[in-house]
Tab-separated table of C-alpha atoms in Angstrom:
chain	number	residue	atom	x	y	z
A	16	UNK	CA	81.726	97.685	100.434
A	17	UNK	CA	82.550	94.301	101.366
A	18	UNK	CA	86.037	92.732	101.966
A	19	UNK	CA	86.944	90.164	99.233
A	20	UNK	CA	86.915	86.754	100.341
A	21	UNK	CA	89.953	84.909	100.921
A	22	UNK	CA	90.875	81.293	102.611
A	23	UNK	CA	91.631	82.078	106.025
A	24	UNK	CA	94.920	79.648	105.894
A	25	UNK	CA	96.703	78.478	103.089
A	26	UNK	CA	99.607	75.517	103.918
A	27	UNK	CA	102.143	73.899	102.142
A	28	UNK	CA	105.684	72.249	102.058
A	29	UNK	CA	108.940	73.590	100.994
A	30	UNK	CA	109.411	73.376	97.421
A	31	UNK	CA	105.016	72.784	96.661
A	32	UNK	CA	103.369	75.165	95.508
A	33	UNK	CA	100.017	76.580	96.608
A	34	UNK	CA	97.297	79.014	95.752
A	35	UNK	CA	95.539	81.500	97.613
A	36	UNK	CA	91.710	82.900	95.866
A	37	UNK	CA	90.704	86.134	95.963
A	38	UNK	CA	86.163	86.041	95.290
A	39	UNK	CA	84.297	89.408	94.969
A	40	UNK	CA	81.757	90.375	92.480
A	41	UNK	CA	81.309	92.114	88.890
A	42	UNK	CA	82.351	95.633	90.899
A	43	UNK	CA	85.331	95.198	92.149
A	44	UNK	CA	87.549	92.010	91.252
A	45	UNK	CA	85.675	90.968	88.089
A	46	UNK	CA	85.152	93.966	86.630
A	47	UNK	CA	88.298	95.616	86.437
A	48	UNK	CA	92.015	94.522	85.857
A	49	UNK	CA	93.062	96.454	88.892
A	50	UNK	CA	93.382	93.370	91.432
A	51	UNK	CA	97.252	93.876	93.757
A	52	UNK	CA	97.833	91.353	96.031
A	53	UNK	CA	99.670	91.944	99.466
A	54	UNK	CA	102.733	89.840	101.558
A	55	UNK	CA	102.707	91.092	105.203
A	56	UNK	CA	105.077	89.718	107.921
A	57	UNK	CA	103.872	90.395	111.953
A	58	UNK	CA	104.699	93.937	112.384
A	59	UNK	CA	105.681	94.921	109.332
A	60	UNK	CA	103.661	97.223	106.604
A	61	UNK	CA	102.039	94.957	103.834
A	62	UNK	CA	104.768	94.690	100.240
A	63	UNK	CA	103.479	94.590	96.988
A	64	UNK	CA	103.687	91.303	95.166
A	65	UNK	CA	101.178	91.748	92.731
A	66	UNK	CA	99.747	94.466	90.500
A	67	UNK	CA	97.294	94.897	87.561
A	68	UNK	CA	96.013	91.050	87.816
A	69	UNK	CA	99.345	89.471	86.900
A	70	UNK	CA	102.445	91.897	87.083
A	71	UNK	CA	105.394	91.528	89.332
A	72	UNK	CA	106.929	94.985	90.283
A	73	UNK	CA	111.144	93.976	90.129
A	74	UNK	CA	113.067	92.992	93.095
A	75	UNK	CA	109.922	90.541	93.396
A	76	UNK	CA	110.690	86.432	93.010
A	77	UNK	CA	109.024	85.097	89.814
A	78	UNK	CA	107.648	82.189	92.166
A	79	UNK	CA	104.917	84.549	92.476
A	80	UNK	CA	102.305	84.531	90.129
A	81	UNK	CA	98.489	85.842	89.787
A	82	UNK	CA	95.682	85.559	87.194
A	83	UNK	CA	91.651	85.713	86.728
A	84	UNK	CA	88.682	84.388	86.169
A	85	UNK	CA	85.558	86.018	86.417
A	86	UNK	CA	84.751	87.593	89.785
A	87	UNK	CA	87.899	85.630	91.386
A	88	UNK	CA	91.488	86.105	91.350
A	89	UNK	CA	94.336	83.974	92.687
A	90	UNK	CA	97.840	84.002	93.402
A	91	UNK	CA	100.258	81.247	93.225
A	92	UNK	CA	103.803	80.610	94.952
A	93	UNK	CA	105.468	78.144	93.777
A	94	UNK	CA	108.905	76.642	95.104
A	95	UNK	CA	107.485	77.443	98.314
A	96	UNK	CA	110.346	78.906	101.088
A	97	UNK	CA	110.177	79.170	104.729
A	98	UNK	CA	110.170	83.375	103.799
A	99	UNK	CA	106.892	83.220	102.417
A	100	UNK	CA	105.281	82.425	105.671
A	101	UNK	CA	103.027	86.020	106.426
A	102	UNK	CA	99.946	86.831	105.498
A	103	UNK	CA	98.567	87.908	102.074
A	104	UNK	CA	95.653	90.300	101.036
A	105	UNK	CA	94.657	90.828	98.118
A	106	UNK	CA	92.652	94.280	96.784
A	107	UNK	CA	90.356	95.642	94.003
A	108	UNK	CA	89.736	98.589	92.681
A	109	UNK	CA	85.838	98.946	93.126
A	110	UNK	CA	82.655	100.754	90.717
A	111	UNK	CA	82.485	103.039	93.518
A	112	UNK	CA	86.028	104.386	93.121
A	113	UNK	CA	87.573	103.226	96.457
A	114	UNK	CA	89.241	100.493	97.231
A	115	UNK	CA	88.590	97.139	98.660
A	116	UNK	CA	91.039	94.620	100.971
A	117	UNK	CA	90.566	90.721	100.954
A	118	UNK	CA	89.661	89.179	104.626
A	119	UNK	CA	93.614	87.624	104.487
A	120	UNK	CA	95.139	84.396	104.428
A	121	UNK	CA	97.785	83.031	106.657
A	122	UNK	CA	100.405	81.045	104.408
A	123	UNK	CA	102.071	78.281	106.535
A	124	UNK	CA	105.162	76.679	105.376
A	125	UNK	CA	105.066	73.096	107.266
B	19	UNK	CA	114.761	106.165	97.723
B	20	UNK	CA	111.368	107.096	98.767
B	21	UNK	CA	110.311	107.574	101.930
B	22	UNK	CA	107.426	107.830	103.774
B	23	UNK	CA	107.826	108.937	107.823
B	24	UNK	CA	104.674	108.861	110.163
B	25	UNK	CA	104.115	110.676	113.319
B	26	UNK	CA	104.509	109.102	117.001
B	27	UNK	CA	101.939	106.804	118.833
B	28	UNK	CA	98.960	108.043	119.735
B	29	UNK	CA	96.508	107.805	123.014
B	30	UNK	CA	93.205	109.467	122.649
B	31	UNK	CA	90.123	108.826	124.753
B	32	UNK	CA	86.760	108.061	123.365
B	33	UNK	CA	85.027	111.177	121.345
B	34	UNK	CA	88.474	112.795	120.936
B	35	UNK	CA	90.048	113.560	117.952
B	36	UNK	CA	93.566	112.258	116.359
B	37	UNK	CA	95.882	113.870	113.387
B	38	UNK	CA	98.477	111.293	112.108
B	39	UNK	CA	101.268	113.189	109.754
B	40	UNK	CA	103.097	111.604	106.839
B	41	UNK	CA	106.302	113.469	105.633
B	42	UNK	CA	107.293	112.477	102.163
B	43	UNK	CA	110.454	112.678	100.561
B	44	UNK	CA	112.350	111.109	97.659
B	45	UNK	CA	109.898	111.919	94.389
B	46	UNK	CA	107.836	114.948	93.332
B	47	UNK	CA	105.439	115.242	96.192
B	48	UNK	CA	102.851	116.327	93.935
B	49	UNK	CA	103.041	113.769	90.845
B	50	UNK	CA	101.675	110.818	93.426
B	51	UNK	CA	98.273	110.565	94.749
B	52	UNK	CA	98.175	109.184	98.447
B	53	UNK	CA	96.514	107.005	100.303
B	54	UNK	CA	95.347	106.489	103.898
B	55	UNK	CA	94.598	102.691	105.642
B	56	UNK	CA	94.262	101.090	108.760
B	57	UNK	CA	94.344	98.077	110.163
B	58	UNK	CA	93.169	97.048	113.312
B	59	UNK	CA	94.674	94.122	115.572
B	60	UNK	CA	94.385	90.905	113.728
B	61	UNK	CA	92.294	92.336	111.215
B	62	UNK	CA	93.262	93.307	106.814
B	63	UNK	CA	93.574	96.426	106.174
B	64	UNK	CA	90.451	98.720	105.763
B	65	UNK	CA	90.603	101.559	103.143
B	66	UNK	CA	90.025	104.332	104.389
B	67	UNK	CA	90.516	107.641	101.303
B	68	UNK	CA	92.735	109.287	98.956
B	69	UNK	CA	94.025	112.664	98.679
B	70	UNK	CA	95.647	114.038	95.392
B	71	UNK	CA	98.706	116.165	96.915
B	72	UNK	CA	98.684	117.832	93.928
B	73	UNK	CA	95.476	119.823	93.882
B	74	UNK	CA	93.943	118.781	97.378
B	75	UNK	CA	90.907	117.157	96.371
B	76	UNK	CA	89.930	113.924	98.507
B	77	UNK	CA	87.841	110.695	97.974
B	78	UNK	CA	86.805	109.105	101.349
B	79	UNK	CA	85.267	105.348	101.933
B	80	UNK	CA	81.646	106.074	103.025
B	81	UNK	CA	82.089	104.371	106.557
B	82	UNK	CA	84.357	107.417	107.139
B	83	UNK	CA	82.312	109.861	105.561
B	84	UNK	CA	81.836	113.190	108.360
B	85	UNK	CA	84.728	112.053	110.456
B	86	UNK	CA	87.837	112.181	108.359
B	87	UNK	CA	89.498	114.751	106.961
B	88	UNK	CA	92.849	114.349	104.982
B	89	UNK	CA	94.912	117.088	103.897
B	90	UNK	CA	98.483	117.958	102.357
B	91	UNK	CA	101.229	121.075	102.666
B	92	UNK	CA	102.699	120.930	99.977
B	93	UNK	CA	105.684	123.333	101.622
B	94	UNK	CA	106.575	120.710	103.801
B	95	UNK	CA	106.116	117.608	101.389
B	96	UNK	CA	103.364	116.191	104.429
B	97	UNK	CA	99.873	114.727	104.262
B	98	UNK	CA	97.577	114.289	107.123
B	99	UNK	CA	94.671	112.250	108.483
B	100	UNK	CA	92.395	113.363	111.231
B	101	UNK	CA	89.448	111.370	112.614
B	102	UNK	CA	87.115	112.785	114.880
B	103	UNK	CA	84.934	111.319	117.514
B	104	UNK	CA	87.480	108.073	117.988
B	105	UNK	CA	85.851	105.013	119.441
B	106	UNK	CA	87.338	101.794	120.670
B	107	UNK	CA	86.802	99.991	116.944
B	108	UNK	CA	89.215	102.830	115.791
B	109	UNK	CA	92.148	101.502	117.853
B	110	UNK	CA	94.104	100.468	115.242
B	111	UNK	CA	97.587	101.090	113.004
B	112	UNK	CA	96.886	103.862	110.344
B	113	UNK	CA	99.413	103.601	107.287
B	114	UNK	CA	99.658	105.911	104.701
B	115	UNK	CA	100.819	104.763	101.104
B	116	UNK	CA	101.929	105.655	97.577
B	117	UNK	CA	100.657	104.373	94.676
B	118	UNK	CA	102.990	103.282	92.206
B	119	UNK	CA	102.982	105.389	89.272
B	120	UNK	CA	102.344	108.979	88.603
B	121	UNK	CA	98.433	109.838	88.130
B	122	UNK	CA	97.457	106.407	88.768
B	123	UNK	CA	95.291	106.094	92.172
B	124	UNK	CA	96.256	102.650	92.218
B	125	UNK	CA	98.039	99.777	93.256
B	126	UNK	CA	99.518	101.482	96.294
B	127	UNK	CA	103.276	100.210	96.680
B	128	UNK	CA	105.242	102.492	99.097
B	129	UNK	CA	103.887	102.401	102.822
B	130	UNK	CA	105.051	104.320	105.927
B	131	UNK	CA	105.779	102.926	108.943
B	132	UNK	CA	102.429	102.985	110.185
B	133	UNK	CA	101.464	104.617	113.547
B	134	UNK	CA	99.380	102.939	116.635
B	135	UNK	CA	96.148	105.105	117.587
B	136	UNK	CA	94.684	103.690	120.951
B	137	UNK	CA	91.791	104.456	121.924
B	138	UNK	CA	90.931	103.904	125.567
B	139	UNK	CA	89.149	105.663	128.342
Protein backbone atom coordinates (compact mmCIF):
# COMPACT_ATOMS: atom_id res chain seq x y z
CA UNK A 1 0.00 0.00 0.00
CA UNK A 2 1.19 3.27 -0.94
CA UNK A 3 1.38 6.49 1.20
CA UNK A 4 -1.13 9.16 0.00
CA UNK A 5 0.38 11.99 -1.61
CA UNK A 6 0.66 15.19 0.01
CA UNK A 7 2.60 18.70 -0.81
CA UNK A 8 5.71 18.42 0.95
CA UNK A 9 5.32 22.26 2.31
CA UNK A 10 2.42 24.25 2.56
CA UNK A 11 3.11 28.31 3.52
CA UNK A 12 1.14 31.07 4.36
CA UNK A 13 0.66 34.39 6.36
CA UNK A 14 -1.10 35.07 9.52
CA UNK A 15 -4.65 35.54 9.04
CA UNK A 16 -4.57 33.63 4.96
CA UNK A 17 -5.71 30.75 4.65
CA UNK A 18 -4.24 27.72 2.89
CA UNK A 19 -4.92 24.20 1.78
CA UNK A 20 -3.11 21.14 2.06
CA UNK A 21 -4.33 17.88 -0.69
CA UNK A 22 -4.47 14.63 0.23
CA UNK A 23 -4.34 12.22 -3.67
CA UNK A 24 -4.75 8.39 -3.47
CA UNK A 25 -6.87 6.21 -5.56
CA UNK A 26 -10.52 4.55 -5.75
CA UNK A 27 -9.17 2.16 -2.59
CA UNK A 28 -8.41 4.14 -0.12
CA UNK A 29 -9.26 8.03 -0.20
CA UNK A 30 -11.91 7.91 -2.96
CA UNK A 31 -13.62 5.13 -2.09
CA UNK A 32 -14.55 5.48 1.33
CA UNK A 33 -15.61 8.44 3.66
CA UNK A 34 -13.06 7.37 6.19
CA UNK A 35 -10.25 10.09 5.34
CA UNK A 36 -8.70 11.77 9.27
CA UNK A 37 -6.26 14.17 8.87
CA UNK A 38 -3.29 14.65 11.42
CA UNK A 39 -1.51 18.07 13.24
CA UNK A 40 1.90 16.97 14.66
CA UNK A 41 4.33 19.39 16.43
CA UNK A 42 8.39 18.12 16.66
CA UNK A 43 8.23 15.61 19.32
CA UNK A 44 4.96 15.36 20.01
CA UNK A 45 2.35 12.35 19.01
CA UNK A 46 0.20 13.39 15.89
CA UNK A 47 -3.75 15.14 17.22
CA UNK A 48 -6.69 14.55 15.43
CA UNK A 49 -8.10 17.44 13.46
CA UNK A 50 -10.11 15.71 11.13
CA UNK A 51 -12.38 12.68 10.94
CA UNK A 52 -14.89 11.00 8.54
CA UNK A 53 -13.95 13.51 5.49
CA UNK A 54 -15.21 16.67 7.18
CA UNK A 55 -15.87 16.34 11.06
CA UNK A 56 -14.12 18.24 13.75
CA UNK A 57 -13.88 16.19 17.05
CA UNK A 58 -14.63 19.34 19.93
CA UNK A 59 -11.94 21.19 21.60
CA UNK A 60 -10.80 21.51 17.78
CA UNK A 61 -10.80 25.37 16.13
CA UNK A 62 -13.47 25.61 13.38
CA UNK A 63 -10.58 27.26 11.20
CA UNK A 64 -10.10 23.79 10.29
CA UNK A 65 -11.95 22.39 7.65
CA UNK A 66 -11.80 19.21 5.15
CA UNK A 67 -13.82 17.93 2.16
CA UNK A 68 -13.61 15.60 -1.16
CA UNK A 69 -13.48 15.08 -4.42
CA UNK A 70 -12.91 12.00 -6.05
CA UNK A 71 -9.67 10.21 -5.16
CA UNK A 72 -8.40 13.56 -3.29
CA UNK A 73 -9.11 15.13 -0.11
CA UNK A 74 -8.02 18.46 1.36
CA UNK A 75 -7.92 20.35 4.40
CA UNK A 76 -8.17 23.98 4.87
CA UNK A 77 -7.01 26.44 7.79
CA UNK A 78 -8.13 29.43 7.59
CA UNK A 79 -7.23 32.56 9.88
CA UNK A 80 -3.95 31.07 9.82
CA UNK A 81 -1.91 31.39 13.53
CA UNK A 82 1.64 31.04 14.30
CA UNK A 83 0.21 27.53 16.35
CA UNK A 84 -0.56 25.88 13.29
CA UNK A 85 3.00 25.62 12.23
CA UNK A 86 3.67 21.37 12.47
CA UNK A 87 3.19 19.01 10.18
CA UNK A 88 -0.06 17.39 8.91
CA UNK A 89 -0.87 13.81 7.58
CA UNK A 90 -3.62 12.85 6.43
CA UNK A 91 -5.01 8.88 6.36
CA UNK A 92 -7.50 6.51 4.62
CA UNK A 93 -9.06 3.72 5.41
CA UNK A 94 -8.00 1.28 2.50
CA UNK A 95 -10.04 -1.96 0.35
CA UNK A 96 -7.55 -3.99 2.03
CA UNK A 97 -8.71 -3.17 5.56
CA UNK A 98 -5.57 -1.39 6.91
CA UNK A 99 -4.76 1.81 6.98
CA UNK A 100 -2.84 4.24 4.95
CA UNK A 101 -0.68 7.66 6.10
CA UNK A 102 -0.14 10.67 3.62
CA UNK A 103 3.80 11.42 2.83
CA UNK A 104 3.18 14.89 5.21
CA UNK A 105 3.27 18.43 4.72
CA UNK A 106 5.16 20.99 6.63
CA UNK A 107 2.76 24.12 7.23
CA UNK A 108 4.90 27.32 7.57
CA UNK A 109 3.44 30.37 9.00
CA UNK A 110 5.75 33.29 7.40
CA UNK B 1 -9.33 11.06 31.00
CA UNK B 2 -7.85 8.41 28.94
CA UNK B 3 -4.64 7.39 29.00
CA UNK B 4 -2.38 5.58 27.16
CA UNK B 5 1.38 4.83 28.93
CA UNK B 6 4.21 3.14 26.81
CA UNK B 7 7.17 1.28 27.98
CA UNK B 8 10.89 2.78 28.24
CA UNK B 9 13.41 3.27 25.29
CA UNK B 10 14.64 0.59 23.71
CA UNK B 11 18.30 -0.59 22.26
CA UNK B 12 18.30 -3.79 20.37
CA UNK B 13 20.96 -4.96 17.95
CA UNK B 14 20.27 -6.15 14.49
CA UNK B 15 18.21 -9.69 14.31
CA UNK B 16 17.02 -9.15 17.92
CA UNK B 17 13.74 -8.89 18.98
CA UNK B 18 11.74 -5.86 20.83
CA UNK B 19 8.24 -5.90 22.96
CA UNK B 20 6.87 -2.31 23.44
CA UNK B 21 3.86 -2.34 26.24
CA UNK B 22 0.89 0.02 26.28
CA UNK B 23 -1.07 0.23 29.65
CA UNK B 24 -4.50 1.64 29.20
CA UNK B 25 -6.63 3.22 31.56
CA UNK B 26 -9.60 5.60 31.66
CA UNK B 27 -12.48 3.61 29.39
CA UNK B 28 -13.53 -0.04 29.10
CA UNK B 29 -10.37 -1.63 27.90
CA UNK B 30 -12.27 -3.93 25.89
CA UNK B 31 -15.00 -1.66 24.02
CA UNK B 32 -11.88 0.03 21.87
CA UNK B 33 -9.98 -1.63 19.23
CA UNK B 34 -6.17 -0.57 19.19
CA UNK B 35 -3.81 0.32 17.06
CA UNK B 36 -0.03 0.07 16.58
CA UNK B 37 2.28 2.82 14.31
CA UNK B 38 5.58 3.94 13.83
CA UNK B 39 7.31 6.49 12.59
CA UNK B 40 10.72 6.67 11.74
CA UNK B 41 13.03 9.92 11.88
CA UNK B 42 11.68 12.47 9.54
CA UNK B 43 9.40 10.16 8.06
CA UNK B 44 4.81 9.92 8.45
CA UNK B 45 3.75 7.49 10.23
CA UNK B 46 3.59 3.86 8.82
CA UNK B 47 0.65 1.60 9.91
CA UNK B 48 1.63 -1.05 11.18
CA UNK B 49 -1.88 -3.51 12.70
CA UNK B 50 -4.76 -3.65 14.90
CA UNK B 51 -5.67 -5.76 17.70
CA UNK B 52 -9.33 -5.99 19.07
CA UNK B 53 -8.63 -6.10 23.03
CA UNK B 54 -11.75 -7.48 23.28
CA UNK B 55 -11.49 -10.90 21.71
CA UNK B 56 -7.69 -10.91 20.63
CA UNK B 57 -7.95 -11.20 17.07
CA UNK B 58 -5.30 -9.06 14.99
CA UNK B 59 -5.06 -7.50 11.44
CA UNK B 60 -1.39 -6.77 10.45
CA UNK B 61 -0.09 -4.48 7.31
CA UNK B 62 1.51 -7.09 4.96
CA UNK B 63 5.09 -5.46 5.16
CA UNK B 64 4.90 -6.76 8.77
CA UNK B 65 3.40 -9.91 8.07
CA UNK B 66 5.81 -12.99 10.04
CA UNK B 67 7.50 -10.47 12.25
CA UNK B 68 4.91 -8.85 14.42
CA UNK B 69 2.94 -10.07 16.86
CA UNK B 70 0.48 -7.88 18.97
CA UNK B 71 -1.27 -9.03 21.89
CA UNK B 72 -3.49 -7.78 24.96
CA UNK B 73 -4.04 -8.88 28.93
CA UNK B 74 -6.90 -7.93 29.49
CA UNK B 75 -6.10 -8.32 33.57
CA UNK B 76 -3.80 -5.66 33.35
CA UNK B 77 -5.69 -3.29 30.81
CA UNK B 78 -2.08 -3.65 28.44
CA UNK B 79 -1.47 -4.34 24.77
CA UNK B 80 1.78 -5.26 23.26
CA UNK B 81 3.85 -5.16 20.07
CA UNK B 82 6.79 -7.37 19.39
CA UNK B 83 8.89 -7.33 16.20
CA UNK B 84 11.33 -9.82 15.52
CA UNK B 85 14.46 -9.82 13.51
CA UNK B 86 14.89 -5.71 13.96
CA UNK B 87 16.97 -4.06 11.29
CA UNK B 88 18.32 -0.57 11.05
CA UNK B 89 14.99 0.68 8.86
CA UNK B 90 13.10 -0.35 12.11
CA UNK B 91 14.78 2.34 14.24
CA UNK B 92 12.02 4.31 14.74
CA UNK B 93 9.16 5.72 17.45
CA UNK B 94 6.34 3.05 17.80
CA UNK B 95 2.95 4.68 19.08
CA UNK B 96 0.09 2.91 19.97
CA UNK B 97 -3.48 4.55 19.55
CA UNK B 98 -7.23 4.45 20.20
CA UNK B 99 -9.69 4.85 17.86
CA UNK B 100 -12.36 7.07 18.66
CA UNK B 101 -15.49 5.33 19.17
CA UNK B 102 -16.48 1.99 20.42
CA UNK B 103 -16.38 -0.87 17.58
CA UNK B 104 -15.17 1.46 15.08
CA UNK B 105 -11.43 0.49 13.86
CA UNK B 106 -11.12 3.90 12.82
CA UNK B 107 -10.06 7.27 12.96
CA UNK B 108 -7.55 6.63 15.72
CA UNK B 109 -7.66 9.75 18.20
CA UNK B 110 -5.91 8.89 21.54
CA UNK B 111 -2.03 8.19 21.16
CA UNK B 112 0.57 7.19 23.80
CA UNK B 113 3.57 8.72 24.28
CA UNK B 114 5.35 6.82 21.83
CA UNK B 115 8.59 4.89 22.62
CA UNK B 116 12.18 5.12 20.67
CA UNK B 117 13.39 1.53 19.38
CA UNK B 118 17.10 1.87 18.14
CA UNK B 119 18.45 -0.36 16.38
CA UNK B 120 22.23 -0.41 16.15
CA UNK B 121 25.03 -2.89 16.22
Amino acid sequence: QSALTQPASVSGSPGQSITISCTGTSSDVGGYNYVSWYQQHPGKAPKLMIYDVSNRPSGVSNRFSASKSGNTASLTISGLQAEDEADYYCSSYTSSSTLVFGTGTKVTVL
Amino acid sequence: QVQLVQSGAEVKKPGASVKVSCKASGYTFTSYYMHWVRQAPGQGPEWMGIINPSGGSTSYAQKFQGRVTMTRDTSTSTVYMELRNLRSEDTAVYYCARVRQSAHVFPVDYWGQGTLVTVSS
